[in-house]
Coordinates of C-alpha atoms in Angstrom, one line a residue:
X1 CA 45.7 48.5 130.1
X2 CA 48.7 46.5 130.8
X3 CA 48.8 42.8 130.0
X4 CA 51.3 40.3 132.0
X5 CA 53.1 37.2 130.5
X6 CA 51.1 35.2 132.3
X7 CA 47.9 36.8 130.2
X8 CA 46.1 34.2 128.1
X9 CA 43.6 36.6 126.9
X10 CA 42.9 40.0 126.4
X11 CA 40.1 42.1 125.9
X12 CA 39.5 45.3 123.9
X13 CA 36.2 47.7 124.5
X14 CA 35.6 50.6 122.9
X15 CA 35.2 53.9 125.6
X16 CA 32.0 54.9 124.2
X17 CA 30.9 53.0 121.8
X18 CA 31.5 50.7 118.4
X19 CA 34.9 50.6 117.1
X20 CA 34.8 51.7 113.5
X21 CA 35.3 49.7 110.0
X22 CA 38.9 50.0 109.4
X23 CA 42.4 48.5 109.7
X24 CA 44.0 48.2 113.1
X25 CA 47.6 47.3 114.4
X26 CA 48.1 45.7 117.6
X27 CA 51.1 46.3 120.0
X28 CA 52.7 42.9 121.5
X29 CA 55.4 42.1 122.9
X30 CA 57.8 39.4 121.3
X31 CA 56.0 36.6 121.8
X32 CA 55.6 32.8 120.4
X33 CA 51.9 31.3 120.1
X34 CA 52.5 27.4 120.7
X35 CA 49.2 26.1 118.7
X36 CA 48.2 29.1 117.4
X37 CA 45.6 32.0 118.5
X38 CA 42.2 33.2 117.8
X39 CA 40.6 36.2 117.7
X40 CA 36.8 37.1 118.5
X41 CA 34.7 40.0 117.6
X42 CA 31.2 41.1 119.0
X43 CA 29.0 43.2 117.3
X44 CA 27.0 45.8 118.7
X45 CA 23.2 42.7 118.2
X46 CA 25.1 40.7 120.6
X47 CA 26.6 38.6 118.1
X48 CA 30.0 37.1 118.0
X49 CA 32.2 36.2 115.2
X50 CA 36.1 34.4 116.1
X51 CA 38.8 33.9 113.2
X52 CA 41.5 31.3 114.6
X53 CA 44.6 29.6 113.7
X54 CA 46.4 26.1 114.9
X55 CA 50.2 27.4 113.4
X56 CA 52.8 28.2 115.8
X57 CA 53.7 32.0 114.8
X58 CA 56.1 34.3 116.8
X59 CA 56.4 37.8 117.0
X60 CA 59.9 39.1 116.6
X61 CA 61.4 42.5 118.1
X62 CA 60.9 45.3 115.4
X63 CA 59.1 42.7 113.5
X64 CA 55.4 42.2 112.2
X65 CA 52.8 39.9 111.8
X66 CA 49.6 40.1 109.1
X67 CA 47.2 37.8 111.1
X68 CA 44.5 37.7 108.7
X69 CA 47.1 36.1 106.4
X70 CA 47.1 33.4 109.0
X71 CA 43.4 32.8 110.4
X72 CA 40.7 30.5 109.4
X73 CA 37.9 32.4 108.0
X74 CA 35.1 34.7 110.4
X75 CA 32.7 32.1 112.1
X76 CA 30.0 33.9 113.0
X77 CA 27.7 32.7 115.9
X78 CA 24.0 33.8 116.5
X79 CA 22.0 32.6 119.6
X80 CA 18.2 33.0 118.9
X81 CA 16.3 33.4 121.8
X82 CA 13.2 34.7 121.0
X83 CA 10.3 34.7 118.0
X84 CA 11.5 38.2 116.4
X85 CA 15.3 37.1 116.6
X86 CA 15.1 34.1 114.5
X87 CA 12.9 36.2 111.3
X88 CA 15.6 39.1 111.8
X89 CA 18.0 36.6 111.6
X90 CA 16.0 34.7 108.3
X91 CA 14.9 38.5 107.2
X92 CA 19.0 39.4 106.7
X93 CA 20.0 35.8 104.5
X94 CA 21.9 37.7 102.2
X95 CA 24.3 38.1 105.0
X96 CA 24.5 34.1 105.5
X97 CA 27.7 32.0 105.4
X98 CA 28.7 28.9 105.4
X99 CA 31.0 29.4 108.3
X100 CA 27.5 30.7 110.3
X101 CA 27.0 28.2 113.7
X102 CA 23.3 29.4 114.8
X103 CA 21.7 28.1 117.9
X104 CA 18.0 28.5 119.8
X105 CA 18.5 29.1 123.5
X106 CA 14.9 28.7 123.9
X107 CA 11.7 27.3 122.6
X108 CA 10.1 29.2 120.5
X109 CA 6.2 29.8 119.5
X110 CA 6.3 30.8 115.6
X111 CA 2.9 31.9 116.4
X112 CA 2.0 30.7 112.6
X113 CA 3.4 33.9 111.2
X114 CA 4.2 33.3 107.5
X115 CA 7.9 31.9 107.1
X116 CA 9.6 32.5 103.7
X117 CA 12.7 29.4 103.3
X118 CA 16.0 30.5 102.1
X119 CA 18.8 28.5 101.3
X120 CA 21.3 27.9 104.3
X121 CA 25.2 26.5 104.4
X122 CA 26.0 26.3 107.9
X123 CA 25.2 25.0 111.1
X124 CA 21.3 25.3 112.9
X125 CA 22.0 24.2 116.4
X126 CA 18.2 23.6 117.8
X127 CA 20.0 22.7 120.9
X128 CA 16.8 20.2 122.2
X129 CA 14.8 23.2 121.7
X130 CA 11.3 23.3 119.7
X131 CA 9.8 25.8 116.9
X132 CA 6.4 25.2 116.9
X133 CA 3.0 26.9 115.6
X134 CA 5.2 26.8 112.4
X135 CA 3.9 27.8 109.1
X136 CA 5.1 27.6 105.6
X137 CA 3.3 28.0 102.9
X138 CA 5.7 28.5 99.5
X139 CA 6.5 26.8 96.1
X140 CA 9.5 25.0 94.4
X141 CA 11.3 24.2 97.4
X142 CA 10.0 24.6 100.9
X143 CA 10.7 24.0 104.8
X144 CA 12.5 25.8 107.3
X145 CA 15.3 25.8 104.3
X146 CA 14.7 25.9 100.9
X147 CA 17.8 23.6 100.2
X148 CA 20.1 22.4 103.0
X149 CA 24.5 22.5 102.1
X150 CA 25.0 22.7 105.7
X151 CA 23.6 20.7 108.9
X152 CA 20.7 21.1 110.8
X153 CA 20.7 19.2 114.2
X154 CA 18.6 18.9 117.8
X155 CA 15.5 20.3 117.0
X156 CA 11.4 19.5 117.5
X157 CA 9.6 21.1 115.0
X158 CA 5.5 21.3 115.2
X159 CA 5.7 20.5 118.7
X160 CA 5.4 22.3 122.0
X161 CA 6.2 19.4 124.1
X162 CA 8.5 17.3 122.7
X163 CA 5.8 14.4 122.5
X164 CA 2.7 15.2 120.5
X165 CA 1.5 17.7 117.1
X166 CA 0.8 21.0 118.0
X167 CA -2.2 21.2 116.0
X168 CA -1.5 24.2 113.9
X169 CA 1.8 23.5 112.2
X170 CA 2.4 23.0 108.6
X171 CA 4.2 22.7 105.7
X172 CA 2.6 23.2 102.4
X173 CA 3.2 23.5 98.7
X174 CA 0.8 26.4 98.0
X175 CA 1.1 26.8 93.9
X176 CA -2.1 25.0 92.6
X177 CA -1.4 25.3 88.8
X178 CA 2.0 24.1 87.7
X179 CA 4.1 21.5 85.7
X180 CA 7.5 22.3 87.5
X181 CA 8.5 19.9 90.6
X182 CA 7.9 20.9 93.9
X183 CA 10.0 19.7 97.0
X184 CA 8.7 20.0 100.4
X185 CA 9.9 18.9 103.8
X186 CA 9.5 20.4 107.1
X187 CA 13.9 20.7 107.6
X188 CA 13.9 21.3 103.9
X189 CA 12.6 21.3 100.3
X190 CA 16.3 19.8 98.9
X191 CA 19.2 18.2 100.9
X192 CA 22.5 19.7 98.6
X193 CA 25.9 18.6 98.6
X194 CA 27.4 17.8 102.1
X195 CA 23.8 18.4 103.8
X196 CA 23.6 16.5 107.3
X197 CA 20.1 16.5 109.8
X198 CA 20.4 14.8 113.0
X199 CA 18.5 14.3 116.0
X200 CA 15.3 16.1 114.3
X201 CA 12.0 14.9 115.3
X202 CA 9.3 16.3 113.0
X203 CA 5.3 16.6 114.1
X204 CA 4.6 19.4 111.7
X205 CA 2.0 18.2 108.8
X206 CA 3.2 18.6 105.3
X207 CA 0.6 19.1 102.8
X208 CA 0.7 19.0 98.8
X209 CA -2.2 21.4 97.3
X210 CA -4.5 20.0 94.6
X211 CA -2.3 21.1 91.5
X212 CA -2.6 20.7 88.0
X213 CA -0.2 17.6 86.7
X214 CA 1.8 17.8 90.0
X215 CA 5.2 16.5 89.9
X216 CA 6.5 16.5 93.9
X217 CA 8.8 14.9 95.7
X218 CA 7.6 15.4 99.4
X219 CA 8.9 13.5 103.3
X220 CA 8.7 14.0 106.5
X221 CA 12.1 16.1 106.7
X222 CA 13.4 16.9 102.9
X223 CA 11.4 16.1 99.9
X224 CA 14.2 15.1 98.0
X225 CA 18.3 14.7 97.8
X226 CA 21.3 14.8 95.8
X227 CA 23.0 11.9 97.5
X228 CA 26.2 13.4 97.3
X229 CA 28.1 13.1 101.2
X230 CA 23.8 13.7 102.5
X231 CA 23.3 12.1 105.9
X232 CA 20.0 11.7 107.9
X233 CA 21.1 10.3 111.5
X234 CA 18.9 9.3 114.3
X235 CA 16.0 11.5 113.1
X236 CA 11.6 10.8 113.3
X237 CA 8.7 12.1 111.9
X238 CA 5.3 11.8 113.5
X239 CA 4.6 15.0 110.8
X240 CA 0.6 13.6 108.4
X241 CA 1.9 13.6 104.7
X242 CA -1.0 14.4 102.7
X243 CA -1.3 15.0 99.0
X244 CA -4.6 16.4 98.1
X245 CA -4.9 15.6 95.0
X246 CA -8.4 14.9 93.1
X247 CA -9.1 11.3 92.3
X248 CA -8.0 10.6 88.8
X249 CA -6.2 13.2 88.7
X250 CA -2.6 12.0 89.1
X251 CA -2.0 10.2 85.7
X252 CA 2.0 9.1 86.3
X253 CA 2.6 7.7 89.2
X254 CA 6.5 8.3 88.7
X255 CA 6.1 12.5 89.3
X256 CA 5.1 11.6 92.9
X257 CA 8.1 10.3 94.8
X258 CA 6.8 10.2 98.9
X259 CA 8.5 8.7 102.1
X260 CA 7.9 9.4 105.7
X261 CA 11.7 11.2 106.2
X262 CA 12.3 11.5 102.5
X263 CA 10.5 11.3 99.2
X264 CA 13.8 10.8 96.6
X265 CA 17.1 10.9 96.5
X266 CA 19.9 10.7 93.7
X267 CA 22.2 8.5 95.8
X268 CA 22.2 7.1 98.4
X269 CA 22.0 8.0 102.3

C-alpha cells in the first residue's frame, strides 16, 4: 500500500492469514504525532486489543522510535454476544486483566447452566442488556464474580424483561457444613479495593443453605466490602434473600450480617 499525508489511519492484514508472535518494525515517514497515537490489534476470536499514548512524539529522518516504550498498556475489548461466548470468555480467566473492557451486545439466556465466579479487575459493560436463568451455586465467595477490583455497570440480572424475576435464577451458598464465612451476592461475593457497580438491577434470589454454625455476610448485589474507594451508584434489588437456616440454630447473631444491596462493609460507601 501507499499511505498519503493526509492518512489518519492505516490498516495492516495479513494475505492469508494471522500474523505471527514476534517483533515488527514499521516504515514511516518523518512525521510528528500532535497528541499522541494508538495502535489496535485484532485477534483471529474477533477480539480487539488498542495500546495508546497522549505524548507528542516525532519521527526523525534515519531515526527510530520504540513505541512500546511509549504506550499505555494492551486494553483488551470483548463483546459477548451469545450464551457460549460469555463461559469461553469466564472458562479462559487466567487470561484476565485489569485493563479488560467486556461488554454484552445482547441478552442472554444462561439457561441455568452451572456458573463457577472468578475474580475480575476490569470493566463488565452489561450495556442495558440482561443474563438471566442464571445459576450459581459455590462456596466462600459467590456471584457472577467472586470478588469485584474493577466495575460492573448496566446490567439486569435474573430477569428476562427488565421488570419482573425470571423464576429460575439463583445465587446460592451451597457448603452445608462449615465454620469459615461465606459471602454471596448476585454481582459478587466481595467488593475489593476500587470496586464500582452501577446501574445494576438485581431479580435473581440469593439463598444461604442450612449450614452448620454459618457465619455469612450475604445482599442483594455483594455480600460484603472492604470500603476502600467501593461505590454502589444508582443500583436495585428486587432479588428474595433467604437464609435457611433451622430455628435455633443460629446462636450469634453477629456471624450474620444481611442487607438488601449489601450485607457488610469495612468502610464506608
Amino acid at each position: 500500500f501507499e499511505a498519503t499525508a493526509a492518512e489518519k489511519q492505516i490498516t495492516l492484514t495479513h494475505a492469508t492469514g494471522s500474523f505471527p508472535e514476534g517483533e515488527y518494525y514499521v516504515a514511516v515517514a518523518p512525521v510528528k504525532f500532535e497528541g499522541g497515537f494508538s495502535i489496535s490489534f485484532t485477534k483471529s476470536d474477533g477480539k480487539t486489543g488498542t495500546k495508546s499514548t497522549t505524548k507528542t512524539n516525532e519521527v526523525v529522518r534515519n531515526g527510530g522510535l520504540n513505541v512500546d516504550d511509549q504506550l499505555s498498556a494492551m486494553t483488551w475489548e470483548y463483546l459477548i454476544t451469545t450464551k457460549e461466548q460469555l463461559f469461553e470468555w469466564n472458562n479462559n480467566h487466567a487470561s484476565w486483566t485489569k485493563n479488560d473492557i467486556v461488554k454484552l451486545g445482547a441478552d442472554i439466556d444462561m439457561e441455568m447452566d452451572a456458573w463457577t465466579p472468578q475474580d475480575f479487575a476490569g470493566v463488565f459493560d452489561g450495556q442495558e442488556h440482561k443474563l438471566y436463568n442464571f445459576s450459581v451455586s459455590h462456596e466462600g465467595y459467590c456471584g457472577l464474580f467472586k470478588s469485584l477490583k474493577g466495575t460492573v455497570k448496566n446490567l439486569v440480572i435474573g430477569s428476562d424483561n427488565g421488570e419482573d424475576y425470571d423464576g429460575y435464577s439463583l445465587v446460592e451458598y451451597a457448603h452445608e457444613s462449615t465454620t469459615s464465612w461465606s459471602h454471596v451476592g448476585s454481582v459478587a461475593g466481595f467488593l475489593g479495593t476500587g470496586g464500582k457497580i452501577e446501574n445494576v438491577k438485581n431479580f435473581a434470589k440469593i439463598s444461604i443453605k442450612d449450614q452448620n454454625e454459618p457465619k455469612c455476610c450475604f445482599g442483594g448485589l455483594v455480600g460484603s466490602g472492604d470500603g476502600i474507594n467501593n461505590e454502589i451508584i444508582n443500583c436495585e434489588n428486587h432479588g428474595e434473600i433467604v437464609h435457611e437456616a433451622a430455628a435455633g440454630q443460629i446462636t450469634n447473631a453477629s456471624n450474620h450480617q444481611c442487607g438488601g444491596i449489601m450485607g457488610k462493609t469495612d468502610g464506608k460507601i
